[in-house]
Coordinates of C-alpha atoms in Angstrom, one line a residue:
M1 CA 112.1 88.3 120.1
G2 CA 113.5 91.8 119.6
I3 CA 111.7 94.7 118.0
L4 CA 113.7 94.4 114.8
T5 CA 113.6 90.6 114.6
N6 CA 111.0 90.6 111.9
F7 CA 113.1 92.9 109.7
I8 CA 115.9 90.4 109.4
K9 CA 115.7 88.6 106.1
N10 CA 116.7 84.9 106.0
D11 CA 120.0 84.3 104.1
D12 CA 118.6 81.2 102.5
S13 CA 115.4 82.9 101.2
S14 CA 116.4 82.3 97.6
M15 CA 116.1 78.5 98.2
R16 CA 112.7 78.7 100.0
V17 CA 109.9 78.3 97.5
D18 CA 106.2 78.7 98.3
A19 CA 104.3 75.7 97.1
A20 CA 101.5 77.9 95.8
V21 CA 103.8 79.3 93.0
A22 CA 106.1 76.4 92.4
P23 CA 104.2 73.4 91.0
Y24 CA 107.1 72.0 89.0
V25 CA 109.6 69.8 91.0
F26 CA 112.1 67.6 89.3
P27 CA 112.0 63.9 90.2
D28 CA 115.4 64.0 92.0
Q29 CA 114.2 67.0 94.1
S30 CA 117.6 68.6 93.3
Q31 CA 116.1 71.7 91.6
T32 CA 112.9 73.6 91.9
Y33 CA 111.8 76.1 89.3
F34 CA 108.9 78.5 89.0
S35 CA 106.2 77.7 86.5
V36 CA 106.9 80.4 84.0
G37 CA 109.8 79.7 81.6
F38 CA 112.0 77.8 84.1
N39 CA 112.6 81.0 86.0
P40 CA 115.2 80.4 88.8
P41 CA 114.4 81.8 92.2
I42 CA 116.2 85.0 93.4
S43 CA 116.6 86.4 96.8
R44 CA 115.7 89.9 98.1
Q45 CA 119.4 90.6 98.8
E46 CA 120.3 89.9 95.2
A47 CA 117.4 92.0 93.9
M48 CA 118.2 95.0 96.1
A49 CA 121.8 94.8 94.7
V50 CA 120.4 96.0 91.4
P51 CA 120.3 99.8 91.6
A52 CA 117.3 100.2 89.3
L53 CA 115.2 97.7 91.1
S54 CA 116.2 99.1 94.5
R55 CA 115.1 102.6 93.2
A56 CA 111.8 101.1 92.0
R57 CA 111.3 99.4 95.3
N58 CA 111.8 102.7 97.2
L59 CA 109.6 104.7 94.8
I60 CA 106.7 102.2 95.3
S61 CA 107.0 101.3 98.9
N62 CA 108.1 104.6 100.4
T63 CA 105.6 106.6 98.4
I64 CA 102.6 104.5 99.6
A65 CA 104.0 104.3 103.1
C66 CA 104.1 108.1 103.4
L67 CA 100.5 108.7 102.1
P68 CA 97.8 109.3 104.8
R69 CA 95.3 106.5 105.5
E70 CA 91.7 107.6 106.3
V71 CA 88.5 105.8 107.2
Y72 CA 85.1 106.7 105.8
R73 CA 81.5 105.6 106.5
K74 CA 80.0 104.4 103.2
M75 CA 76.5 105.4 104.0
D76 CA 77.1 109.2 104.1
E77 CA 80.8 109.4 103.1
A78 CA 81.6 110.8 106.6
H79 CA 85.2 110.9 107.7
I80 CA 85.7 109.0 111.0
P81 CA 88.8 108.6 113.2
A82 CA 91.0 105.7 112.0
P83 CA 91.4 102.8 114.5
T84 CA 94.8 101.9 115.8
I85 CA 95.2 98.9 113.5
V86 CA 95.1 101.3 110.6
E87 CA 96.7 104.4 112.0
T88 CA 99.5 102.7 114.1
P89 CA 99.5 99.0 113.5
D90 CA 102.6 98.5 115.7
V91 CA 103.2 101.0 118.5
R92 CA 106.9 100.0 118.7
M93 CA 107.7 101.7 115.4
P94 CA 106.4 104.3 113.0
A95 CA 103.5 103.2 110.8
S96 CA 105.3 104.3 107.7
V97 CA 108.0 101.6 108.4
V98 CA 105.3 98.9 108.7
Y99 CA 103.5 99.9 105.5
A100 CA 106.8 100.3 103.6
Y101 CA 107.8 96.7 104.2
T102 CA 104.3 95.5 103.6
V103 CA 104.3 97.0 100.2
E104 CA 107.8 95.7 99.5
D105 CA 106.6 92.1 100.2
L106 CA 103.6 92.6 97.9
L107 CA 106.0 93.9 95.2
F108 CA 108.7 91.1 95.6
W109 CA 106.7 88.1 96.8
G110 CA 103.0 88.9 95.8
K111 CA 101.9 88.5 99.4
A112 CA 102.5 90.2 102.8
Y113 CA 101.6 89.3 106.4
W114 CA 100.9 91.0 109.7
Q115 CA 100.7 88.9 112.9
I116 CA 98.1 90.0 115.3
T117 CA 99.5 90.9 118.7
E118 CA 96.4 92.4 120.4
V119 CA 92.7 92.2 120.0
D120 CA 89.7 94.0 121.6
Q121 CA 86.7 92.5 123.5
F122 CA 85.1 91.5 120.2
N123 CA 88.3 89.6 119.0
K124 CA 89.0 92.4 116.5
P125 CA 92.7 93.1 115.9
T126 CA 93.9 96.4 117.4
Q127 CA 97.7 95.8 117.1
A128 CA 99.8 93.7 114.6
Q129 CA 103.4 93.3 113.7
W130 CA 104.8 93.0 110.2
I131 CA 106.2 89.5 109.4
S132 CA 108.7 89.1 106.5
A133 CA 106.9 87.1 103.7
D134 CA 109.9 84.8 103.2
R135 CA 109.4 83.5 106.8
V136 CA 105.8 82.5 106.2
F137 CA 104.7 79.3 104.5
Q138 CA 101.2 78.4 103.4
R139 CA 99.8 75.1 104.6
L140 CA 97.6 73.8 101.8
D141 CA 94.8 71.2 101.8
Y142 CA 95.0 67.8 100.2
T143 CA 94.3 69.3 96.7
S144 CA 97.2 71.8 97.1
K145 CA 94.8 74.5 96.0
F146 CA 93.4 76.1 99.1
V147 CA 95.2 77.6 102.1
V148 CA 94.1 76.1 105.4
G149 CA 96.8 77.5 107.7
Y150 CA 100.1 79.3 108.0
Q151 CA 103.6 78.6 109.5
I152 CA 106.2 81.1 110.6
D153 CA 109.7 79.6 110.5
S154 CA 108.1 76.1 110.3
Y155 CA 106.0 76.8 113.4
E156 CA 102.2 76.6 113.2
V157 CA 100.3 79.8 114.0
P158 CA 96.7 80.1 115.2
T159 CA 93.9 80.6 112.6
E160 CA 92.3 83.4 114.6
G161 CA 93.0 85.7 117.5
V162 CA 96.4 86.7 118.9
G163 CA 99.2 85.1 116.9
S164 CA 97.1 84.6 113.8
L165 CA 98.0 86.3 110.5
I166 CA 96.4 89.0 108.4
A167 CA 97.3 88.1 104.8
F168 CA 97.6 90.8 102.1
V169 CA 97.3 88.9 98.9
G170 CA 98.8 90.7 95.8
L171 CA 97.3 90.8 92.4
D172 CA 100.2 88.9 90.9
E173 CA 102.9 86.5 92.1
G174 CA 105.6 89.2 92.7
V175 CA 108.6 90.3 90.7
L176 CA 111.0 87.9 92.4
N177 CA 108.8 85.0 91.2
R178 CA 108.1 86.1 87.7
A179 CA 111.2 88.0 86.6
G180 CA 114.1 86.2 88.1
L181 CA 116.0 86.0 84.8
T182 CA 115.7 89.7 84.1
I183 CA 116.8 90.6 87.6
R184 CA 119.7 88.1 87.5
S185 CA 120.8 89.5 84.1
A186 CA 120.9 93.0 85.7
L187 CA 122.9 91.6 88.6
E188 CA 125.4 89.9 86.3
L189 CA 125.8 93.1 84.4
E190 CA 126.6 94.9 87.6
K191 CA 129.2 92.3 88.4
A192 CA 130.7 92.6 84.9
S193 CA 130.9 96.4 85.3
Y194 CA 132.6 95.9 88.7
R195 CA 135.1 93.4 87.3
F196 CA 135.9 95.7 84.4
A197 CA 136.6 98.5 86.9
Q198 CA 138.7 96.3 89.1
E199 CA 140.6 94.6 86.3
P200 CA 140.3 96.4 83.0
N201 CA 141.4 94.6 80.0
P202 CA 144.7 95.9 78.6
T203 CA 143.9 98.3 75.7
M204 CA 147.5 98.5 74.5
I205 CA 150.7 96.4 74.5
L206 CA 154.4 97.4 74.1
K207 CA 156.5 95.2 71.9
S208 CA 160.3 95.1 71.9
S209 CA 162.4 93.9 69.0
L210 CA 165.2 93.0 71.5
P211 CA 164.9 90.4 74.3
L212 CA 164.6 92.2 77.7
P213 CA 165.1 90.8 81.2
K214 CA 162.1 90.8 83.5
E215 CA 163.4 93.8 85.5
R216 CA 163.7 95.9 82.3
V217 CA 160.2 95.0 81.3
T218 CA 158.8 96.0 84.6
A219 CA 160.7 99.2 84.6
L220 CA 159.5 100.0 81.0
L221 CA 155.8 99.3 81.9
D222 CA 156.1 101.5 85.1
A223 CA 157.7 104.3 83.1
W224 CA 154.9 104.1 80.5
K225 CA 152.1 104.2 83.0
T226 CA 153.7 107.1 84.8
A227 CA 154.1 109.0 81.6
R228 CA 150.5 108.4 80.5
N229 CA 149.3 109.9 83.8
T230 CA 151.3 113.1 83.3
R231 CA 151.6 113.5 79.5
S232 CA 149.3 113.2 76.5
T233 CA 152.1 112.3 74.1
A234 CA 154.6 109.5 74.0
F235 CA 158.0 108.7 72.6
L236 CA 159.0 105.3 71.3
N237 CA 162.4 104.3 69.9
D238 CA 163.0 101.9 67.0
T239 CA 163.2 98.9 69.4
V240 CA 159.9 99.4 71.1
D241 CA 156.5 99.5 69.4
M242 CA 152.9 100.0 70.7
E243 CA 149.8 98.3 69.6
S244 CA 146.1 98.7 70.6
V245 CA 144.3 95.5 71.6
G246 CA 141.2 94.4 73.4
F247 CA 138.0 96.4 74.0
N248 CA 137.4 99.5 76.0
S249 CA 134.2 100.2 78.0
A250 CA 132.5 101.9 75.1
E251 CA 133.1 99.0 72.8
L252 CA 131.8 96.6 75.4
Q253 CA 128.6 98.7 75.5
L254 CA 128.2 98.3 79.2
V255 CA 126.5 101.6 79.5
E256 CA 124.0 100.8 76.8
A257 CA 123.3 97.3 78.2
R258 CA 122.7 98.8 81.7
Q259 CA 120.3 101.4 80.2
H260 CA 118.4 98.6 78.4
L261 CA 118.0 96.6 81.7
V262 CA 116.9 99.7 83.6
A263 CA 114.1 100.1 81.0
E264 CA 113.2 96.5 81.4
I265 CA 112.9 96.9 85.2
A266 CA 110.8 100.0 84.6
R267 CA 108.4 97.8 82.5
L268 CA 108.6 95.0 85.1
T269 CA 107.5 97.3 87.9
G270 CA 105.1 99.5 85.9
I271 CA 107.1 102.6 86.8
P272 CA 107.5 105.3 84.1
E273 CA 111.0 105.0 82.7
W274 CA 112.0 108.6 83.6
Y275 CA 111.6 107.8 87.3
L276 CA 114.5 105.4 86.9
G277 CA 116.7 107.8 84.9
V278 CA 115.7 106.6 81.4
N279 CA 114.6 109.2 78.8
S280 CA 114.3 111.9 81.5
S281 CA 115.6 114.8 79.4
G282 CA 112.1 115.8 78.2
M283 CA 110.4 116.0 81.6
T284 CA 109.3 119.5 82.8
Y285 CA 107.4 120.7 85.8
S286 CA 104.2 120.9 83.7
N287 CA 104.1 117.2 82.9
V288 CA 105.4 115.8 86.1
T289 CA 101.9 115.9 87.6
S290 CA 100.6 113.8 84.7
E291 CA 103.5 111.4 85.2
R292 CA 102.5 111.1 88.8
R293 CA 99.0 110.1 87.7
A294 CA 100.6 107.5 85.4
L295 CA 102.7 106.2 88.3
I296 CA 99.6 105.7 90.4
D297 CA 97.5 104.1 87.7
F298 CA 100.0 101.7 86.4
S299 CA 102.3 101.0 89.4
L300 CA 101.0 102.1 92.8
K301 CA 97.2 101.4 92.3
P302 CA 97.4 97.6 92.7
F303 CA 99.2 97.8 96.0
I304 CA 97.0 100.6 97.3
T305 CA 93.9 98.6 96.4
V306 CA 95.1 95.5 98.2
I307 CA 96.0 97.5 101.4
E308 CA 92.7 99.4 101.3
Q309 CA 90.5 96.3 100.8
T310 CA 92.4 94.1 103.3
L311 CA 92.3 96.7 106.1
S312 CA 88.6 97.5 105.3
M313 CA 87.8 93.8 106.1
L314 CA 89.1 94.4 109.7
L315 CA 86.6 97.3 110.3
P316 CA 83.0 97.2 111.2
R317 CA 80.5 96.7 108.3
G318 CA 79.9 99.9 106.4
Q319 CA 83.4 101.4 107.0
E320 CA 86.3 101.4 104.5
V321 CA 89.9 102.5 104.4
R322 CA 91.1 104.9 101.8
I323 CA 94.7 106.1 101.1
D324 CA 94.5 109.8 100.4
L325 CA 96.2 110.8 97.2
D326 CA 95.2 114.5 97.1
D327 CA 98.5 115.9 98.3
F328 CA 100.5 113.6 96.0
L329 CA 98.5 114.7 92.9
R330 CA 97.8 118.4 93.8
G331 CA 98.8 120.7 90.9
N332 CA 100.8 123.9 91.1
P333 CA 99.4 126.9 93.0
L334 CA 98.0 128.6 89.9
E335 CA 96.0 125.5 88.9
R336 CA 94.7 125.0 92.4
A337 CA 93.6 128.7 92.6
Q338 CA 91.7 128.3 89.3
I339 CA 89.9 125.2 90.7
Y340 CA 89.0 127.0 93.9
K341 CA 87.7 129.9 91.9
E342 CA 85.2 127.6 90.2
L343 CA 84.2 125.6 93.3
I344 CA 83.5 128.4 95.8
P345 CA 80.7 130.1 93.8
L346 CA 79.1 126.6 93.2
G347 CA 79.0 126.0 97.0
V348 CA 81.2 122.9 96.7
M349 CA 83.8 124.4 98.9
T350 CA 83.9 127.4 101.3
V351 CA 86.7 129.8 101.9
D352 CA 87.5 128.2 105.2
E353 CA 87.8 124.8 103.6
V354 CA 90.1 126.2 101.0
R355 CA 92.3 127.7 103.7
R356 CA 92.5 124.4 105.5
S357 CA 93.3 122.6 102.2
E358 CA 96.2 125.1 101.6
D359 CA 97.4 124.9 105.2
M360 CA 96.6 128.6 105.7
V361 CA 94.6 128.3 109.0
K362 CA 96.1 130.5 111.6
D363 CA 97.5 129.0 114.8
L364 CA 95.5 129.7 117.9

């Protein structure tokens, strides 16, 4: 298998439904629907064709992927070097790529998987590769409630050691499972906008009181189109009349409908609307930092928590993984200077620590 094999999504992923989230199957087995409101399944390719959802995916996945991951000892809060399974899960590619697609699977499918490729002498994983969630199927027990194993592309994988899976279980079932109708509505609206751009409805017609041969009609329409591209006025004689018909793009309210669905996708993903271009006129530098806090609390935090707690389970007892948010939330220079001014006299920070925090340490 090549290095990029796991990054290839299956074309038929929209028809592959995990048994854990699809309890309703019609008797003839012809259609399978998700449990909430007969929500039809939707594929990643369709979802990423919606610009607002693609933007939301990049905001969530790429932001978390670029944040540093650190390991601490719970007993004394000491910072210790991160093991390779945390720092560089897959040596064949940057860690940010692995984490970005891990978060994407949590967002879209509500679960993500790493396959262990290397272990140490204590059978602890030291290397793992990301596996697309739509390639993994859960094998359930006889009650169909508990996971007893996994399959990748219909092949059974070990339950421990090399080849086994590290499962990141999300806090919900994923947006592709719970919001297929909303995403499909946005996709259909994109298609409608494309069709209107390709074949706009005629907004005017020319009527002649005299019968004209086909050649004269074609010549008249061509002359009218050419004139409209070069002049803002028109001349019609007593045998030709012009009437306005149909709807233009403003009357069809395509822009308003798209803005409404962008707002719906913002609510769907928990992202503040202005990040997706809705109601962004009132944003200033002073309140961007508070919006970043809102982005973390209501959108990024569930994914960060899942990654932190899952990776902490791979470490020795008493150690935990934390994703560092300090740089992402740091205020402007004046605010930081005021904070340092208060902390240094209290002995909480030293001048050298402030220099390191501000990247002001001189090179040797």
